Amino acid sequence: AKDWPALRTLRISGLDINDEQFDRLIQAPVLKEVRELDVAGNRITAAGMEMLTHMSEKLPNLRKLNVGFNRIEGFDEQVYEQPPFSQLTEFKSHGNSHATAGVAFEALERNPALMPHLQELILEPHPTPDLSEARTRILAARVPPAIRAEQE
């Protein structure tokens, strides 16, 4: 991280980055201090996301991750049990497949402790046919428990 020791946010959206390029990116020493990584709108797949878990020691400070509008399908829910996912406060995976959003939501619904620090979660798949029930549950999950208890 000697090149940019103060770098905390890196947004490289819409640059057509594939898994191989993503792998090189997450291995870069400059990411050691990065707290927010936005790689939305690229060509990253489930394989790229798995690489992210294997390289988590390179991203010890990552707290916000946006992987929206990539090509992520067939994502294994066990990935959410590992860093960097377990340390995130914000995770955005909107615009990916319905299956990916469903796996993430179901994993977190079964075990909220998978991402104990999570404050913001966006899992809206794209395109969105009929998501009224799923969207309601996702939005409800964002409401703090004290407020949710008052509403019920």
PDB file of C-alpha atoms in Angstrom:
ATOM      1  CA  ALA A   1       0.000   0.000   0.000  1.00  0.00           C
ATOM      2  CA  LYS A   2       3.018   2.275  -0.330  1.00  0.00           C
ATOM      3  CA  ASP A   3       1.709   3.774  -3.617  1.00  0.00           C
ATOM      4  CA  TRP A   4      -1.519   5.197  -2.138  1.00  0.00           C
ATOM      5  CA  PRO A   5      -1.367   4.617   1.623  1.00  0.00           C
ATOM      6  CA  ALA A   6      -4.466   6.762   2.251  1.00  0.00           C
ATOM      7  CA  LEU A   7      -6.700   5.033  -0.344  1.00  0.00           C
ATOM      8  CA  ARG A   8      -9.928   3.989   1.386  1.00  0.00           C
ATOM      9  CA  THR A   9     -12.458   3.843  -1.476  1.00  0.00           C
ATOM     10  CA  LEU A  10     -11.971   2.284  -4.893  1.00  0.00           C
ATOM     11  CA  ARG A  11     -14.737   2.479  -7.494  1.00  0.00           C
ATOM     12  CA  ILE A  12     -14.042   0.821 -10.806  1.00  0.00           C
ATOM     13  CA  SER A  13     -17.534   0.370 -12.158  1.00  0.00           C
ATOM     14  CA  GLY A  14     -18.490  -0.333 -15.755  1.00  0.00           C
ATOM     15  CA  LEU A  15     -14.988  -1.109 -16.978  1.00  0.00           C
ATOM     16  CA  ASP A  16     -15.801  -4.590 -18.322  1.00  0.00           C
ATOM     17  CA  ILE A  17     -13.488  -6.255 -15.775  1.00  0.00           C
ATOM     18  CA  ASN A  18     -13.531 -10.056 -15.972  1.00  0.00           C
ATOM     19  CA  ASP A  19     -12.633 -12.652 -13.317  1.00  0.00           C
ATOM     20  CA  GLU A  20      -8.952 -12.764 -14.263  1.00  0.00           C
ATOM     21  CA  GLN A  21      -8.615  -8.996 -14.002  1.00  0.00           C
ATOM     22  CA  PHE A  22     -10.622  -8.979 -10.767  1.00  0.00           C
ATOM     23  CA  ASP A  23      -8.254 -11.588  -9.318  1.00  0.00           C
ATOM     24  CA  ARG A  24      -5.247  -9.380 -10.138  1.00  0.00           C
ATOM     25  CA  LEU A  25      -7.020  -6.371  -8.656  1.00  0.00           C
ATOM     26  CA  ILE A  26      -7.818  -7.993  -5.311  1.00  0.00           C
ATOM     27  CA  GLN A  27      -4.221  -9.143  -4.981  1.00  0.00           C
ATOM     28  CA  ALA A  28      -2.874  -5.612  -5.369  1.00  0.00           C
ATOM     29  CA  PRO A  29      -1.119  -4.357  -2.206  1.00  0.00           C
ATOM     30  CA  VAL A  30      -2.823  -0.980  -2.613  1.00  0.00           C
ATOM     31  CA  LEU A  31      -6.118  -2.571  -1.488  1.00  0.00           C
ATOM     32  CA  LYS A  32      -4.829  -3.371   1.988  1.00  0.00           C
ATOM     33  CA  GLU A  33      -6.315  -0.166   3.461  1.00  0.00           C
ATOM     34  CA  VAL A  34      -9.409   0.000   1.231  1.00  0.00           C
ATOM     35  CA  ARG A  35     -12.675   0.020   3.181  1.00  0.00           C
ATOM     36  CA  GLU A  36     -15.032   0.356   0.207  1.00  0.00           C
ATOM     37  CA  LEU A  37     -14.737  -1.565  -3.069  1.00  0.00           C
ATOM     38  CA  ASP A  38     -17.211  -0.899  -5.876  1.00  0.00           C
ATOM     39  CA  VAL A  39     -16.863  -3.175  -8.904  1.00  0.00           C
ATOM     40  CA  ALA A  40     -20.446  -2.859 -10.163  1.00  0.00           C
ATOM     41  CA  GLY A  41     -21.222  -3.164 -13.859  1.00  0.00           C
ATOM     42  CA  ASN A  42     -18.393  -5.460 -14.883  1.00  0.00           C
ATOM     43  CA  ARG A  43     -18.165  -9.128 -15.988  1.00  0.00           C
ATOM     44  CA  ILE A  44     -17.341 -10.726 -12.632  1.00  0.00           C
ATOM     45  CA  THR A  45     -18.876 -14.186 -12.115  1.00  0.00           C
ATOM     46  CA  ALA A  46     -19.335 -16.509  -9.141  1.00  0.00           C
ATOM     47  CA  ALA A  47     -15.759 -17.675  -9.730  1.00  0.00           C
ATOM     48  CA  GLY A  48     -14.558 -14.113  -9.143  1.00  0.00           C
ATOM     49  CA  MET A  49     -16.533 -13.916  -5.929  1.00  0.00           C
ATOM     50  CA  GLU A  50     -14.967 -17.145  -4.693  1.00  0.00           C
ATOM     51  CA  MET A  51     -11.530 -15.697  -5.491  1.00  0.00           C
ATOM     52  CA  LEU A  52     -12.469 -12.807  -3.238  1.00  0.00           C
ATOM     53  CA  THR A  53     -12.907 -15.140  -0.260  1.00  0.00           C
ATOM     54  CA  HIS A  54      -9.541 -16.789  -0.942  1.00  0.00           C
ATOM     55  CA  MET A  55      -7.846 -13.396  -1.057  1.00  0.00           C
ATOM     56  CA  SER A  56      -9.603 -11.950   2.004  1.00  0.00           C
ATOM     57  CA  GLU A  57      -6.322 -11.505   3.888  1.00  0.00           C
ATOM     58  CA  LYS A  58      -5.421  -8.937   1.216  1.00  0.00           C
ATOM     59  CA  LEU A  59      -8.554  -6.955   2.158  1.00  0.00           C
ATOM     60  CA  PRO A  60      -8.492  -6.821   5.967  1.00  0.00           C
ATOM     61  CA  ASN A  61     -10.254  -3.453   6.166  1.00  0.00           C
ATOM     62  CA  LEU A  62     -12.996  -4.024   3.582  1.00  0.00           C
ATOM     63  CA  ARG A  63     -16.389  -3.043   5.007  1.00  0.00           C
ATOM     64  CA  LYS A  64     -18.430  -2.077   1.930  1.00  0.00           C
ATOM     65  CA  LEU A  65     -18.683  -4.166  -1.222  1.00  0.00           C
ATOM     66  CA  ASN A  66     -20.748  -3.439  -4.330  1.00  0.00           C
ATOM     67  CA  VAL A  67     -20.813  -6.223  -6.942  1.00  0.00           C
ATOM     68  CA  GLY A  68     -24.079  -5.136  -8.569  1.00  0.00           C
ATOM     69  CA  PHE A  69     -24.766  -5.678 -12.273  1.00  0.00           C
ATOM     70  CA  ASN A  70     -22.116  -8.297 -12.886  1.00  0.00           C
ATOM     71  CA  ARG A  71     -22.598 -11.879 -14.114  1.00  0.00           C
ATOM     72  CA  ILE A  72     -22.778 -13.595 -10.755  1.00  0.00           C
ATOM     73  CA  GLU A  73     -24.817 -16.806 -10.847  1.00  0.00           C
ATOM     74  CA  GLY A  74     -24.647 -20.036  -8.873  1.00  0.00           C
ATOM     75  CA  PHE A  75     -23.067 -18.390  -5.854  1.00  0.00           C
ATOM     76  CA  ASP A  76     -22.512 -20.833  -2.971  1.00  0.00           C
ATOM     77  CA  GLU A  77     -24.079 -19.629   0.284  1.00  0.00           C
ATOM     78  CA  GLN A  78     -21.048 -20.865   2.266  1.00  0.00           C
ATOM     79  CA  VAL A  79     -19.109 -17.951   0.803  1.00  0.00           C
ATOM     80  CA  TYR A  80     -21.054 -15.631   3.126  1.00  0.00           C
ATOM     81  CA  GLU A  81     -19.584 -17.410   6.156  1.00  0.00           C
ATOM     82  CA  GLN A  82     -16.050 -16.291   5.281  1.00  0.00           C
ATOM     83  CA  PRO A  83     -14.196 -13.004   5.227  1.00  0.00           C
ATOM     84  CA  PRO A  84     -14.506 -10.540   3.664  1.00  0.00           C
ATOM     85  CA  PHE A  85     -18.298 -11.117   3.739  1.00  0.00           C
ATOM     86  CA  SER A  86     -18.434 -11.736   7.477  1.00  0.00           C
ATOM     87  CA  GLN A  87     -16.835  -8.320   8.133  1.00  0.00           C
ATOM     88  CA  LEU A  88     -19.008  -6.239   5.784  1.00  0.00           C
ATOM     89  CA  THR A  89     -21.294  -3.456   6.957  1.00  0.00           C
ATOM     90  CA  GLU A  90     -22.694  -2.939   3.451  1.00  0.00           C
ATOM     91  CA  PHE A  91     -23.234  -5.505   0.680  1.00  0.00           C
ATOM     92  CA  LYS A  92     -24.825  -4.656  -2.657  1.00  0.00           C
ATOM     93  CA  SER A  93     -25.455  -7.360  -5.218  1.00  0.00           C
ATOM     94  CA  HIS A  94     -28.319  -5.808  -7.149  1.00  0.00           C
ATOM     95  CA  GLY A  95     -28.762  -6.507 -10.842  1.00  0.00           C
ATOM     96  CA  ASN A  96     -27.363 -10.031 -10.728  1.00  0.00           C
ATOM     97  CA  SER A  97     -29.342 -13.246 -11.184  1.00  0.00           C
ATOM     98  CA  HIS A  98     -32.511 -14.155  -9.282  1.00  0.00           C
ATOM     99  CA  ALA A  99     -30.751 -17.289  -8.020  1.00  0.00           C
ATOM    100  CA  THR A 100     -27.887 -15.264  -6.553  1.00  0.00           C
ATOM    101  CA  ALA A 101     -30.241 -12.882  -4.736  1.00  0.00           C
ATOM    102  CA  GLY A 102     -32.315 -15.797  -3.486  1.00  0.00           C
ATOM    103  CA  VAL A 103     -29.326 -17.760  -2.159  1.00  0.00           C
ATOM    104  CA  ALA A 104     -27.970 -14.715  -0.331  1.00  0.00           C
ATOM    105  CA  PHE A 105     -31.320 -13.761   1.143  1.00  0.00           C
ATOM    106  CA  GLU A 106     -32.169 -17.307   2.248  1.00  0.00           C
ATOM    107  CA  ALA A 107     -28.722 -17.803   3.806  1.00  0.00           C
ATOM    108  CA  LEU A 108     -29.032 -14.551   5.771  1.00  0.00           C
ATOM    109  CA  GLU A 109     -32.638 -15.216   6.710  1.00  0.00           C
ATOM    110  CA  ARG A 110     -31.665 -18.620   8.143  1.00  0.00           C
ATOM    111  CA  ASN A 111     -28.577 -17.309   9.878  1.00  0.00           C
ATOM    112  CA  PRO A 112     -28.283 -13.513  10.339  1.00  0.00           C
ATOM    113  CA  ALA A 113     -25.010 -14.110  12.195  1.00  0.00           C
ATOM    114  CA  LEU A 114     -23.320 -14.827   8.836  1.00  0.00           C
ATOM    115  CA  MET A 115     -22.824 -11.097   8.362  1.00  0.00           C
ATOM    116  CA  PRO A 116     -23.025  -9.753  11.940  1.00  0.00           C
ATOM    117  CA  HIS A 117     -21.933  -6.193  11.112  1.00  0.00           C
ATOM    118  CA  LEU A 118     -24.306  -5.736   8.165  1.00  0.00           C
ATOM    119  CA  GLN A 119     -26.125  -2.383   8.114  1.00  0.00           C
ATOM    120  CA  GLU A 120     -27.179  -2.225   4.452  1.00  0.00           C
ATOM    121  CA  LEU A 121     -28.111  -5.102   2.169  1.00  0.00           C
ATOM    122  CA  ILE A 122     -29.303  -4.783  -1.428  1.00  0.00           C
ATOM    123  CA  LEU A 123     -30.054  -8.019  -3.295  1.00  0.00           C
ATOM    124  CA  GLU A 124     -32.481  -6.933  -6.003  1.00  0.00           C
ATOM    125  CA  PRO A 125     -32.103  -9.206  -9.041  1.00  0.00           C
ATOM    126  CA  HIS A 126     -32.374  -7.916 -12.582  1.00  0.00           C
ATOM    127  CA  PRO A 127     -34.680  -7.978 -14.449  1.00  0.00           C
ATOM    128  CA  THR A 128     -37.299  -7.834 -11.728  1.00  0.00           C
ATOM    129  CA  PRO A 129     -40.476  -9.722 -12.704  1.00  0.00           C
ATOM    130  CA  ASP A 130     -42.546 -10.118  -9.509  1.00  0.00           C
ATOM    131  CA  LEU A 131     -40.518  -9.342  -6.454  1.00  0.00           C
ATOM    132  CA  SER A 132     -43.116  -7.679  -4.287  1.00  0.00           C
ATOM    133  CA  GLU A 133     -42.912 -10.265  -1.472  1.00  0.00           C
ATOM    134  CA  ALA A 134     -39.119 -10.684  -1.664  1.00  0.00           C
ATOM    135  CA  ARG A 135     -38.600  -6.917  -1.873  1.00  0.00           C
ATOM    136  CA  THR A 136     -40.820  -6.367   1.151  1.00  0.00           C
ATOM    137  CA  ARG A 137     -38.824  -8.927   3.156  1.00  0.00           C
ATOM    138  CA  ILE A 138     -35.506  -7.414   2.063  1.00  0.00           C
ATOM    139  CA  LEU A 139     -36.617  -3.885   2.932  1.00  0.00           C
ATOM    140  CA  ALA A 140     -38.034  -5.079   6.250  1.00  0.00           C
ATOM    141  CA  ALA A 141     -34.657  -6.627   7.045  1.00  0.00           C
ATOM    142  CA  ARG A 142     -33.106  -3.146   6.810  1.00  0.00           C
ATOM    143  CA  VAL A 143     -35.414  -1.692   9.465  1.00  0.00           C
ATOM    144  CA  PRO A 144     -33.759  -1.694  12.912  1.00  0.00           C
ATOM    145  CA  PRO A 145     -35.364  -4.259  15.259  1.00  0.00           C
ATOM    146  CA  ALA A 146     -36.616  -1.583  17.699  1.00  0.00           C
ATOM    147  CA  ILE A 147     -38.508   0.238  14.940  1.00  0.00           C
ATOM    148  CA  ARG A 148     -39.751  -3.044  13.448  1.00  0.00           C
ATOM    149  CA  ALA A 149     -41.178  -4.035  16.865  1.00  0.00           C
ATOM    150  CA  GLU A 150     -43.054  -0.694  17.069  1.00  0.00           C
ATOM    151  CA  GLN A 151     -44.563  -1.250  13.612  1.00  0.00           C
ATOM    152  CA  GLU A 152     -45.892  -4.716  14.469  1.00  0.00           C
TER     153      GLU A 152
END
